[in-house]
N, C-alpha and C. Protein backbone atom coordinates (compact mmCIF):
# COMPACT_ATOMS: atom_id res chain seq x y z
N UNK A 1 32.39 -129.26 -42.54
CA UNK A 1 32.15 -128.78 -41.19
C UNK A 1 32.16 -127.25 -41.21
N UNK A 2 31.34 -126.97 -40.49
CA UNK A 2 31.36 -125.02 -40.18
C UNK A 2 32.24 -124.65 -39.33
N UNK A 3 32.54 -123.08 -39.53
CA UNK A 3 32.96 -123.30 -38.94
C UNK A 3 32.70 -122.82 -37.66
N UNK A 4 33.59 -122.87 -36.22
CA UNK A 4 33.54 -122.09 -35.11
C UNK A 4 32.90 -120.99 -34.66
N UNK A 5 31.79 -120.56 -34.22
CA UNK A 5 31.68 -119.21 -33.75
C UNK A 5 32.81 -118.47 -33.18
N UNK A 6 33.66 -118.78 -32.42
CA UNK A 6 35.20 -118.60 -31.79
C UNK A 6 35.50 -118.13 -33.09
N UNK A 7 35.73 -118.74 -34.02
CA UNK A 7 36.57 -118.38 -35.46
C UNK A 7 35.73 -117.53 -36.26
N UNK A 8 33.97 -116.90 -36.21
CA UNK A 8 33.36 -116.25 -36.91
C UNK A 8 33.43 -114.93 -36.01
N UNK A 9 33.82 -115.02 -34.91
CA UNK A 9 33.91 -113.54 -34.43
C UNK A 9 35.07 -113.02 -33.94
N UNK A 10 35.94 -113.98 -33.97
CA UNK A 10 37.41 -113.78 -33.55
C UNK A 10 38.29 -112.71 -34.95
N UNK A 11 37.71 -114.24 -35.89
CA UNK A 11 38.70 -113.72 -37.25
C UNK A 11 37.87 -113.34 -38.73
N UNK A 12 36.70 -114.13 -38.96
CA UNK A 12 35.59 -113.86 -39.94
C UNK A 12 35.22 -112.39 -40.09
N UNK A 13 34.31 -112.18 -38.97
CA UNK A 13 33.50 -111.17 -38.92
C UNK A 13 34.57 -109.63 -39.12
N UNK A 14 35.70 -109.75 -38.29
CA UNK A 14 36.89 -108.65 -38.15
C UNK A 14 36.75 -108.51 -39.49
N UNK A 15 37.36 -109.72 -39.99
CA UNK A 15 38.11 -110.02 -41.98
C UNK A 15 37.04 -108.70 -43.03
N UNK A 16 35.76 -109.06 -42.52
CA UNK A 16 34.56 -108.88 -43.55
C UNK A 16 34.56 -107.26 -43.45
N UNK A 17 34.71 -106.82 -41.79
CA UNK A 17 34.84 -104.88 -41.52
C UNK A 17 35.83 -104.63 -42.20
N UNK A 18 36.92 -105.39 -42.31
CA UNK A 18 38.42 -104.74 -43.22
C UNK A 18 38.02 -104.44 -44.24
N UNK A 19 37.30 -105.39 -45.19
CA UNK A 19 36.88 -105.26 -46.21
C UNK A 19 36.23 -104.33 -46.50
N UNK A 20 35.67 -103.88 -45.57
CA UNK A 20 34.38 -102.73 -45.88
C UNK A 20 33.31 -103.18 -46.02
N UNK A 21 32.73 -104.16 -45.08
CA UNK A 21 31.55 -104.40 -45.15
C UNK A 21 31.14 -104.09 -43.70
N UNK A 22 29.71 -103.47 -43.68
CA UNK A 22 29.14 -103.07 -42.67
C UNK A 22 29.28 -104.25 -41.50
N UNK A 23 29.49 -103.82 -39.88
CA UNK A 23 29.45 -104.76 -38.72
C UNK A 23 29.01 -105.26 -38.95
N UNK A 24 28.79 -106.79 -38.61
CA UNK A 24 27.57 -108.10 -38.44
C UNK A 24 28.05 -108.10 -36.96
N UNK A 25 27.39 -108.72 -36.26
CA UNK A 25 27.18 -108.86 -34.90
C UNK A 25 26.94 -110.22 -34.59
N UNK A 26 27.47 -111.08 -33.75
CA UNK A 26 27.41 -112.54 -33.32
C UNK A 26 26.94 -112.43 -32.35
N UNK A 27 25.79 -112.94 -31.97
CA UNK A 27 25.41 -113.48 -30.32
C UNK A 27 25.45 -115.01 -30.33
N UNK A 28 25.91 -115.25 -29.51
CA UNK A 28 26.08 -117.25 -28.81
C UNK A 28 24.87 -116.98 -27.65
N UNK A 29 24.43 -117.80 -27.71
CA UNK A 29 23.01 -118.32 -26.85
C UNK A 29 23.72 -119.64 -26.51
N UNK A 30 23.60 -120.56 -27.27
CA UNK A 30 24.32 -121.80 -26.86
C UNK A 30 25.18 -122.56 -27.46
N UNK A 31 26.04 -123.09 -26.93
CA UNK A 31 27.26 -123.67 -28.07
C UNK A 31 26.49 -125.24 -27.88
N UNK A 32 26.89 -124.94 -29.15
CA UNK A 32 26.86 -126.74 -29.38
C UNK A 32 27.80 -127.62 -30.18
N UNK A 33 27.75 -128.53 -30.28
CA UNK A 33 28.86 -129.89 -30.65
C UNK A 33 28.26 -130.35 -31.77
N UNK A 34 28.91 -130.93 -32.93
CA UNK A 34 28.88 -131.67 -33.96
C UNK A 34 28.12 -133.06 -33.40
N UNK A 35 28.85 -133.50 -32.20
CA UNK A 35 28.64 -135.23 -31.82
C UNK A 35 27.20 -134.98 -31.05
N UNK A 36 26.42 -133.80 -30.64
CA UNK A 36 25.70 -133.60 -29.53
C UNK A 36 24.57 -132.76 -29.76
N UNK A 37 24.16 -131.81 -28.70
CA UNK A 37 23.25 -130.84 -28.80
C UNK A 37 23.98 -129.76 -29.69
N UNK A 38 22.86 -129.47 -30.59
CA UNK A 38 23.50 -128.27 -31.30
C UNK A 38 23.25 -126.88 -30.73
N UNK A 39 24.18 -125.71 -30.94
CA UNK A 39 24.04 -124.89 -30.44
C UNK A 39 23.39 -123.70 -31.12
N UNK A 40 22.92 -122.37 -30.81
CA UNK A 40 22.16 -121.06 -31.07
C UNK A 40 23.02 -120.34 -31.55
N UNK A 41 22.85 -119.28 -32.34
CA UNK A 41 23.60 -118.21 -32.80
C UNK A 41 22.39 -117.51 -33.59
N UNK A 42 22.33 -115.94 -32.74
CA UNK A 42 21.79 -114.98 -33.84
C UNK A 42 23.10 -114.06 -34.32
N UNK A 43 22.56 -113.95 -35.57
CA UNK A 43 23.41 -112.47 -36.36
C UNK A 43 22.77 -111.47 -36.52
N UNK A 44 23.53 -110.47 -36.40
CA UNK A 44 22.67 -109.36 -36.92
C UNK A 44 23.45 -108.60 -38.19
N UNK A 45 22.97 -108.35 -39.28
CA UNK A 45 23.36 -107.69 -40.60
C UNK A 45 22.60 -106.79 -40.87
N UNK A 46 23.36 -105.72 -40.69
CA UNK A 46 22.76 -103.91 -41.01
C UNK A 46 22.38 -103.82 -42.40
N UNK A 47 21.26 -103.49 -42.69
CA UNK A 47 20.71 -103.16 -43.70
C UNK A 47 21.37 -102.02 -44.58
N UNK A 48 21.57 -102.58 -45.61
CA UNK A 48 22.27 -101.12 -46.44
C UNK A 48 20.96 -100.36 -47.00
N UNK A 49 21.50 -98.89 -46.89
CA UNK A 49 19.98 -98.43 -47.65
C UNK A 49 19.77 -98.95 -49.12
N UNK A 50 18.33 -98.68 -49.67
CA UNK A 50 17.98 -99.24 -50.74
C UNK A 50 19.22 -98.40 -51.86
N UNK A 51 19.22 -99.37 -53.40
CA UNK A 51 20.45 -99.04 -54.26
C UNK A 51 21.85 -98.82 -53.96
N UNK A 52 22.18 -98.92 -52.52
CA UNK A 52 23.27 -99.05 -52.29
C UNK A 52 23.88 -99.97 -52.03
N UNK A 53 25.14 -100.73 -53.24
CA UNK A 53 25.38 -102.08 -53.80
C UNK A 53 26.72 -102.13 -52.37
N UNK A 54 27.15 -103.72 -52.07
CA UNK A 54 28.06 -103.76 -50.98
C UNK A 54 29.12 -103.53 -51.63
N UNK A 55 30.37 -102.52 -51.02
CA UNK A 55 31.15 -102.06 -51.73
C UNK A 55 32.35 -103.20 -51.94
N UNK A 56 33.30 -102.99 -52.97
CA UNK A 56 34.12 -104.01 -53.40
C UNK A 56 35.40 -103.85 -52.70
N UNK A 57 36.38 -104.95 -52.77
CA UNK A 57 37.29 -104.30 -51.64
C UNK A 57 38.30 -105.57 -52.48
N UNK A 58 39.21 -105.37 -52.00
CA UNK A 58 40.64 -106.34 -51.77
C UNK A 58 41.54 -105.95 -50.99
N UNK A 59 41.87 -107.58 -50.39
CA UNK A 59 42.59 -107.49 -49.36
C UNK A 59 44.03 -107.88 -50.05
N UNK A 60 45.02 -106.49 -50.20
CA UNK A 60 45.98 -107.15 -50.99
C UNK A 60 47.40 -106.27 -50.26
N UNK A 61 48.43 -106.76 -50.60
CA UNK A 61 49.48 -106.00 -49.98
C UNK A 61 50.36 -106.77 -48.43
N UNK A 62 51.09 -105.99 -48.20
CA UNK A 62 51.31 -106.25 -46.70
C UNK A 62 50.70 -106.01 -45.92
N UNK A 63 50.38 -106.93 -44.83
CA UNK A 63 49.70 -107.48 -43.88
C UNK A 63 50.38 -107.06 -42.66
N UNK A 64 51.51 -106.45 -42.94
CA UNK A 64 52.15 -106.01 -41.47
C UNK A 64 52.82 -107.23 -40.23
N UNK A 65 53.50 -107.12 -39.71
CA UNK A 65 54.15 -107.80 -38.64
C UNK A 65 53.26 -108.14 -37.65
N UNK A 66 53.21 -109.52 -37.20
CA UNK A 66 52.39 -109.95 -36.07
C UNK A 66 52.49 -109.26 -34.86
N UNK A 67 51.45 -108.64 -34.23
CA UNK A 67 51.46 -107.47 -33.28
C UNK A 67 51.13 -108.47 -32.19
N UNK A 68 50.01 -109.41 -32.22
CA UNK A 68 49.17 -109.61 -30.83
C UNK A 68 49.19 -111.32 -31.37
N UNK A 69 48.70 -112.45 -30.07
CA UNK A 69 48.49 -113.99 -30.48
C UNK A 69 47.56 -114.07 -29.62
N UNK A 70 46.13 -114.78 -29.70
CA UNK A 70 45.54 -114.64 -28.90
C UNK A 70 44.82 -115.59 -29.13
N UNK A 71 44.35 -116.98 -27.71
CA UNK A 71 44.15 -118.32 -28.04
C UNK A 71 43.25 -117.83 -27.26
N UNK A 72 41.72 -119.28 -27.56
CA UNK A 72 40.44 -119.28 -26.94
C UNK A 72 40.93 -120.80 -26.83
N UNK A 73 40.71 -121.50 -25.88
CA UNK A 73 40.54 -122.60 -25.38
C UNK A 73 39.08 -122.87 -24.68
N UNK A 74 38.44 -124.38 -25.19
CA UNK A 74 37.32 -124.69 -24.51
C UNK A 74 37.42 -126.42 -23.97
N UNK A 75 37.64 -126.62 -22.91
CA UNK A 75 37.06 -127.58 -22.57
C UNK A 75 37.23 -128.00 -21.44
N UNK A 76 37.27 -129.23 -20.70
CA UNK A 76 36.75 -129.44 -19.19
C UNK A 76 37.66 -129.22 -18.52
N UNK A 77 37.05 -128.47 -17.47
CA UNK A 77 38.07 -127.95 -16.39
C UNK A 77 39.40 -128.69 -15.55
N UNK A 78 39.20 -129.56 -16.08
CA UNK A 78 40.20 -130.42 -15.49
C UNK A 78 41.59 -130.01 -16.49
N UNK A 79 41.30 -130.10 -17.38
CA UNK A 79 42.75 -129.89 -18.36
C UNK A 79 43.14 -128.35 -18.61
N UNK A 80 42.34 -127.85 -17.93
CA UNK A 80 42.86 -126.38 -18.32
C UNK A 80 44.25 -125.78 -17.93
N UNK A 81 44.47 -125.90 -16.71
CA UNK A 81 45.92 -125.52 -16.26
C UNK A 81 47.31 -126.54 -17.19
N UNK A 82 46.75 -127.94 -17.88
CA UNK A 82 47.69 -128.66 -18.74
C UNK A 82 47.65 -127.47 -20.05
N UNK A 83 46.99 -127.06 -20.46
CA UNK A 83 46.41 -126.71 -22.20
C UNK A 83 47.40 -125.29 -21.84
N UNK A 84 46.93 -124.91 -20.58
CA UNK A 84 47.44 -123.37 -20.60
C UNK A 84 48.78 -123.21 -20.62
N UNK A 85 49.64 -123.83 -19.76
CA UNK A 85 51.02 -123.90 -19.73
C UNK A 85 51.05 -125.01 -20.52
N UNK A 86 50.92 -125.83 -21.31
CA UNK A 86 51.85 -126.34 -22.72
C UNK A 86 51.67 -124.78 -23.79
N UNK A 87 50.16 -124.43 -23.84
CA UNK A 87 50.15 -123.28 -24.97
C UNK A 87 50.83 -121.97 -24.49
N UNK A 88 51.22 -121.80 -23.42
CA UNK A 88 52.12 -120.62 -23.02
C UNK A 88 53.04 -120.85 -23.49
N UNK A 89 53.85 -121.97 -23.88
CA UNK A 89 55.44 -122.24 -23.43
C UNK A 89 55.60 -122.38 -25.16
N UNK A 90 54.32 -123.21 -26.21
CA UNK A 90 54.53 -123.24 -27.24
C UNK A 90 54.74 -121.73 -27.56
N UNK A 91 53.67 -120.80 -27.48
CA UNK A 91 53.31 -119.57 -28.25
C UNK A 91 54.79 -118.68 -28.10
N UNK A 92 54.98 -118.47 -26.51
CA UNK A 92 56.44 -118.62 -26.13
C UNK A 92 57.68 -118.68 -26.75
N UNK A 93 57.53 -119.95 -27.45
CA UNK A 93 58.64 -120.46 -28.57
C UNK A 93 59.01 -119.94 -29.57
N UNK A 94 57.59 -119.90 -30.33
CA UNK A 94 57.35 -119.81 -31.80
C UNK A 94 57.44 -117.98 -31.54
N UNK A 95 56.91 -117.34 -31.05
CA UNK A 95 56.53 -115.71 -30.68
C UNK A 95 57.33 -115.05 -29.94
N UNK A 96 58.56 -114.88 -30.03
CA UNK A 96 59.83 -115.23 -28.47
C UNK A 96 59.56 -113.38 -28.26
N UNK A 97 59.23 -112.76 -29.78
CA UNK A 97 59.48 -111.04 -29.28
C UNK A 97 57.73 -110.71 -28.90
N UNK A 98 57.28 -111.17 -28.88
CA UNK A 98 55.61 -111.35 -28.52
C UNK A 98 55.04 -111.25 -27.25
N UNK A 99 55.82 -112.15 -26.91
CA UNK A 99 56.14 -112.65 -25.33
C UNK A 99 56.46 -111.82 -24.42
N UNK A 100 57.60 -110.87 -24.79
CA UNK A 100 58.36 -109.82 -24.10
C UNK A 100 57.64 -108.54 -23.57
N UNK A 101 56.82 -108.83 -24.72
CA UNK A 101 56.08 -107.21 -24.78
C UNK A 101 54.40 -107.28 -24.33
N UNK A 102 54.41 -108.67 -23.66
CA UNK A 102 52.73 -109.09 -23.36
C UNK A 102 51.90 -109.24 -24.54
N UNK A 103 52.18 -109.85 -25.78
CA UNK A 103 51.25 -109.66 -26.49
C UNK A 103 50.40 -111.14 -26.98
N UNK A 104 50.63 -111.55 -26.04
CA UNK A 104 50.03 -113.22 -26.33
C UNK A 104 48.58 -113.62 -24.47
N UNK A 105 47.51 -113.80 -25.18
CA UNK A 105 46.49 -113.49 -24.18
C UNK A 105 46.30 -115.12 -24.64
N UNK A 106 45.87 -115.69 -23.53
CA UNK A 106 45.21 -116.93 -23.27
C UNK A 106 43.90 -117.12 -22.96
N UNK A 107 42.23 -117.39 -23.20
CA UNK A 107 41.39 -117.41 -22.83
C UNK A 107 41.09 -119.07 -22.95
N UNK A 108 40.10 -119.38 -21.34
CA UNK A 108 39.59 -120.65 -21.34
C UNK A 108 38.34 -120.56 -20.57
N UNK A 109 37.73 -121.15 -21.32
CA UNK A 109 36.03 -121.26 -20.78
C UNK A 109 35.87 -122.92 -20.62
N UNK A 110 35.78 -123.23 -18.94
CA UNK A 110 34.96 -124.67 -18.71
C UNK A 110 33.97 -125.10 -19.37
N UNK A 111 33.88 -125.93 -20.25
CA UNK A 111 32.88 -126.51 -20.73
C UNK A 111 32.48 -127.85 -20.72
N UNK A 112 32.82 -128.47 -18.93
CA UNK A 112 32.33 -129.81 -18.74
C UNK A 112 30.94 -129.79 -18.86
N UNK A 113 30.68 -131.41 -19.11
CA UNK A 113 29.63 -131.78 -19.37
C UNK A 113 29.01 -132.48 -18.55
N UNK A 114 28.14 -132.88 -18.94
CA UNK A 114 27.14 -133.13 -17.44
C UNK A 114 27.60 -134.72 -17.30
N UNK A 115 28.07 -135.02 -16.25
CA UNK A 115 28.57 -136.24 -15.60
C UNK A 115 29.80 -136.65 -16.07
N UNK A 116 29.80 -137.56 -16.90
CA UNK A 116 30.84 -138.09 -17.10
C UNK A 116 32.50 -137.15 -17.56
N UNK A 117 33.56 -138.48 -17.70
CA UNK A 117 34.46 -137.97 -17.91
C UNK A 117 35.33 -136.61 -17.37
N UNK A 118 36.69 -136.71 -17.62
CA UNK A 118 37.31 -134.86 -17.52
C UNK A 118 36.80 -134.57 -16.33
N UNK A 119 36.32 -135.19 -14.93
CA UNK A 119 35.93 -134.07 -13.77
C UNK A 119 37.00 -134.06 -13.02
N UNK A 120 38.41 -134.89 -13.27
CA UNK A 120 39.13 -134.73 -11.74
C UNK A 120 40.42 -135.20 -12.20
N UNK A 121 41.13 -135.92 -11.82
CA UNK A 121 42.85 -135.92 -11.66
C UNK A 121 43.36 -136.23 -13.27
N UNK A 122 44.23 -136.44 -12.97
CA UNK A 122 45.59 -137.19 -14.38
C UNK A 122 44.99 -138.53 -15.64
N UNK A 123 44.51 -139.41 -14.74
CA UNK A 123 44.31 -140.69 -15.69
C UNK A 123 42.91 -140.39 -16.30
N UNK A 124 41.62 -139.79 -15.61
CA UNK A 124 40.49 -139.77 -16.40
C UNK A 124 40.43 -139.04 -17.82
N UNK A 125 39.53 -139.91 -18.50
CA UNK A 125 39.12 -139.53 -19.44
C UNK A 125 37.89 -139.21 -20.33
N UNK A 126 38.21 -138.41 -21.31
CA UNK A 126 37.02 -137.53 -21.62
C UNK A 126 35.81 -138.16 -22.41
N UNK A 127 34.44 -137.76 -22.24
CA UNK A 127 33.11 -138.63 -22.74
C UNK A 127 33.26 -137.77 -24.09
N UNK A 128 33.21 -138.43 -25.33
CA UNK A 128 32.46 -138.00 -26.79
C UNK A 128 32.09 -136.58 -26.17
N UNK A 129 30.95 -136.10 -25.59
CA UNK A 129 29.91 -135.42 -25.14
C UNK A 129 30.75 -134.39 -24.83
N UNK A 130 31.81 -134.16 -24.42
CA UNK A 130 32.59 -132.85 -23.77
C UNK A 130 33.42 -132.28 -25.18
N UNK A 131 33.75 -131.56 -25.22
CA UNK A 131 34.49 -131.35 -26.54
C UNK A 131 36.22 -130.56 -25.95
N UNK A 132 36.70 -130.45 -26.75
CA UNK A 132 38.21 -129.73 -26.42
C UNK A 132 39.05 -129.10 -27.31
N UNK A 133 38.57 -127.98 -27.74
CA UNK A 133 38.53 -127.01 -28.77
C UNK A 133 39.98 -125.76 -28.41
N UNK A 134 40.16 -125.57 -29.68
CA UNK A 134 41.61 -124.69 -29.36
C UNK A 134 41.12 -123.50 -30.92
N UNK A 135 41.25 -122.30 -30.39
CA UNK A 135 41.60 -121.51 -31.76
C UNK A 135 42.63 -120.41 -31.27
N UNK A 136 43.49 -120.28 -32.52
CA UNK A 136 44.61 -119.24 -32.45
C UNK A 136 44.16 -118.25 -33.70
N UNK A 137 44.40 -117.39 -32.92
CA UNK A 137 44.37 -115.83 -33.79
C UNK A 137 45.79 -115.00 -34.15
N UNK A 138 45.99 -114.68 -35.32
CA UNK A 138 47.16 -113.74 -35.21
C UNK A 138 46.49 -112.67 -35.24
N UNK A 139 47.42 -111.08 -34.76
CA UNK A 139 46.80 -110.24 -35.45
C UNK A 139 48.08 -109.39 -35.92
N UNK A 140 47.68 -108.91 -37.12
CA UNK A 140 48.50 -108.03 -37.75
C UNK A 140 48.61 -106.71 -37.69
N UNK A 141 49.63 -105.84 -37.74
CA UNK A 141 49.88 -104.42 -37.55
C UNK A 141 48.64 -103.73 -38.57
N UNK A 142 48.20 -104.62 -39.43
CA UNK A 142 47.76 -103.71 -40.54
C UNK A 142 46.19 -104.37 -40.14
N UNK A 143 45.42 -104.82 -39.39
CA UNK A 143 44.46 -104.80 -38.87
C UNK A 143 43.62 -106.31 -39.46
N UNK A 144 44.76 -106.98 -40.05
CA UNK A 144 44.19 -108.32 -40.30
C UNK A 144 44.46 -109.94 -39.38
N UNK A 145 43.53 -110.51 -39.50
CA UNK A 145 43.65 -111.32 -38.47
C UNK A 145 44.05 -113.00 -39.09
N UNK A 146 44.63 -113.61 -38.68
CA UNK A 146 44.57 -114.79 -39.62
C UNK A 146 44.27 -115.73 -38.45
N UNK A 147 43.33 -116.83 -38.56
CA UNK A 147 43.09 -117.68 -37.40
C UNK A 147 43.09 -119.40 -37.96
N UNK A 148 43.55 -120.20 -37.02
CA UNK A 148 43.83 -121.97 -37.20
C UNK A 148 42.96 -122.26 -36.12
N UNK A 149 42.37 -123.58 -36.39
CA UNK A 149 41.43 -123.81 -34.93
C UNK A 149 41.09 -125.31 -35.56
N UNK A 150 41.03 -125.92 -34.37
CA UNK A 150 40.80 -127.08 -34.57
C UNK A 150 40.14 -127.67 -33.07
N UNK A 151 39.11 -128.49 -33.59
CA UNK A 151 38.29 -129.57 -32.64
C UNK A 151 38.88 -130.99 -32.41
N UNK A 152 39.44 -130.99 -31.12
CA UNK A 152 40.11 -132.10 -30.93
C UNK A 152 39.33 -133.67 -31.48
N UNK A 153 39.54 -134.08 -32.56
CA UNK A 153 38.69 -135.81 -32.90
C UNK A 153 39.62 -137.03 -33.08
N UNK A 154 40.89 -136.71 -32.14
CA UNK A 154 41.26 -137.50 -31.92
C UNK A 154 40.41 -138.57 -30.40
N UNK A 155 41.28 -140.17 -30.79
CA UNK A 155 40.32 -141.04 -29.58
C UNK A 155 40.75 -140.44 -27.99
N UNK A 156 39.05 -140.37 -27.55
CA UNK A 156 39.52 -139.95 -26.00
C UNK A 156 40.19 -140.53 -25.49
N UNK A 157 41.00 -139.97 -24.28
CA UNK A 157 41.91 -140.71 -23.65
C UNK A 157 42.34 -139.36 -22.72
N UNK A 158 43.40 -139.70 -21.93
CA UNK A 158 44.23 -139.02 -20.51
C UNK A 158 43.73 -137.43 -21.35
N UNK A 159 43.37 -136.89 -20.68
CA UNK A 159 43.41 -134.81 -20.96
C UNK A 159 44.55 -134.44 -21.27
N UNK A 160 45.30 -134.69 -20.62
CA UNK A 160 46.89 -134.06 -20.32
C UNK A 160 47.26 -134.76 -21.49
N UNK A 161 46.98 -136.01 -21.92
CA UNK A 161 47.96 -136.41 -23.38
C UNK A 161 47.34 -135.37 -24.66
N UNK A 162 45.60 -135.79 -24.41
CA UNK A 162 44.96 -134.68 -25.61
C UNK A 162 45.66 -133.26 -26.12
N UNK A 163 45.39 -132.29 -24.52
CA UNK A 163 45.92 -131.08 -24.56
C UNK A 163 47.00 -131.33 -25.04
N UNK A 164 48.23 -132.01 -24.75
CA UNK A 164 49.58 -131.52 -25.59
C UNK A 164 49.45 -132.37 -26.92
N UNK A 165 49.21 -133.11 -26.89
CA UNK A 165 48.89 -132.89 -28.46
C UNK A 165 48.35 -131.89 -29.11
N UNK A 166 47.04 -131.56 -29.20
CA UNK A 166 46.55 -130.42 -29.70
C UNK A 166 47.58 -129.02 -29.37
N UNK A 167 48.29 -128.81 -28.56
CA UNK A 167 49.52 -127.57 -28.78
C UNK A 167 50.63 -127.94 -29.48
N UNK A 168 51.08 -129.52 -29.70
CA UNK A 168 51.97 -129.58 -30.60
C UNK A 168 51.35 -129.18 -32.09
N UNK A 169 50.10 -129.54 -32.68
CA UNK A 169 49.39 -129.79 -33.72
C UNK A 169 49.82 -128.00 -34.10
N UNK A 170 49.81 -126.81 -33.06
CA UNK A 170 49.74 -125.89 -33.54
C UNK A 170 50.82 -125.57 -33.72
N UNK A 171 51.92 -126.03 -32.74
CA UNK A 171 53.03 -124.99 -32.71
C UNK A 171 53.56 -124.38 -34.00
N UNK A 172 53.41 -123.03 -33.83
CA UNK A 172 54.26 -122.10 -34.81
C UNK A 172 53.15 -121.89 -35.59
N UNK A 173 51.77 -122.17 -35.89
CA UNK A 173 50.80 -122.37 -37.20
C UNK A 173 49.96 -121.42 -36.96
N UNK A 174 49.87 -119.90 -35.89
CA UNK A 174 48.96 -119.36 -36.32
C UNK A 174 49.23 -118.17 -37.74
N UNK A 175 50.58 -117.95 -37.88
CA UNK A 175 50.92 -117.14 -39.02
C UNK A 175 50.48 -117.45 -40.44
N UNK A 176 50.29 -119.36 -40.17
CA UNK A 176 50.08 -119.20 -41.72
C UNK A 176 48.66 -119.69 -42.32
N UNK A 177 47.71 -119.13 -41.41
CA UNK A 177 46.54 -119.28 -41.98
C UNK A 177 45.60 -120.19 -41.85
N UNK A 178 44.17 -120.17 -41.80
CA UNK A 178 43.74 -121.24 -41.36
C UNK A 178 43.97 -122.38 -42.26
């Protein structure tokens, strides 16, 4: 499986500038699903001038103390206020001096799907067709990012059971890598 655009511009693309490789640039046109419509992505990769080889790099040493935590959540609007406060309260936990100092950001983008499933209270449940996606980012003092992310494929069922599952699955796991 590929991976995430979420995870190629969150933590990839960052990884590759550390290194010393010239910006690449991600545009999303359209997301798409493994089970479904697939989605768009252009890149853009700066041309190095001619004879000039991509320079070599290693990423070695200390990585510095986790500065920032910063989750992208995607999926139907119905579970969002569940996903957000279970993943507040995990990140919370695991990040207790993180917390103090504002350094844990939550992002969620609705991504219901057309009709079915996920549109409304507690017991419904979600169609194949909707997806319910989580990625965590660390970031480090020393400008590296380490990111975990995972596509919920467990069997649909209640949102509210999904979402906390998928925040137990993480708790404490964005430090150590995808």
């Amino acid at each position: 499986m590929s991976p995430s655009i979420d995870y190629v511009q969150q933590v990839l693309l960052p990884m590759l500038a550390l290194a010393g490789l010239p910006p690449i640039e991600a545009e999303l046109h359209r997301r798409g699903w493994m089970w479904g419509n697939r989605g768009t992505v252009t890149f853009k990769v700066p041309a190095l001038p001619r004879g000039v080889p991509l320079p070599a790099f290693k990423l070695a040493g200390p990585r510095g103390p986790i500065v920032e935590i910063t989750a992208t959540a995607l999926g139907p609007a119905a579970v969002r206020d569940v996903l957000k406060k279970e993943l507040a309260k995990a990140l919370r936990g695991a990040f207790h001096t993180l917390s103090k100092d504002g350094g844990i950001t939550i992002a969620f983008e609705a991504i219901d799907g057309s009709g079915g499933g996920g549109g409304g209270g507690g017991g419904r449940q979600r169609q194949r067709r909707e997806g319910l996606y989580l990625l965590l980012v660390a970031h480090a003092a020393g400008g590296a990012r380490l990111g975990r992310d995972w596509l919920y494929d467990g069997r649909p069922g209640p949102l509210e059971a999904e979402a906390r599952q998928m925040v137990k699955r993480f708790d404490g796991a964005p430090d150590r890598g995808r």
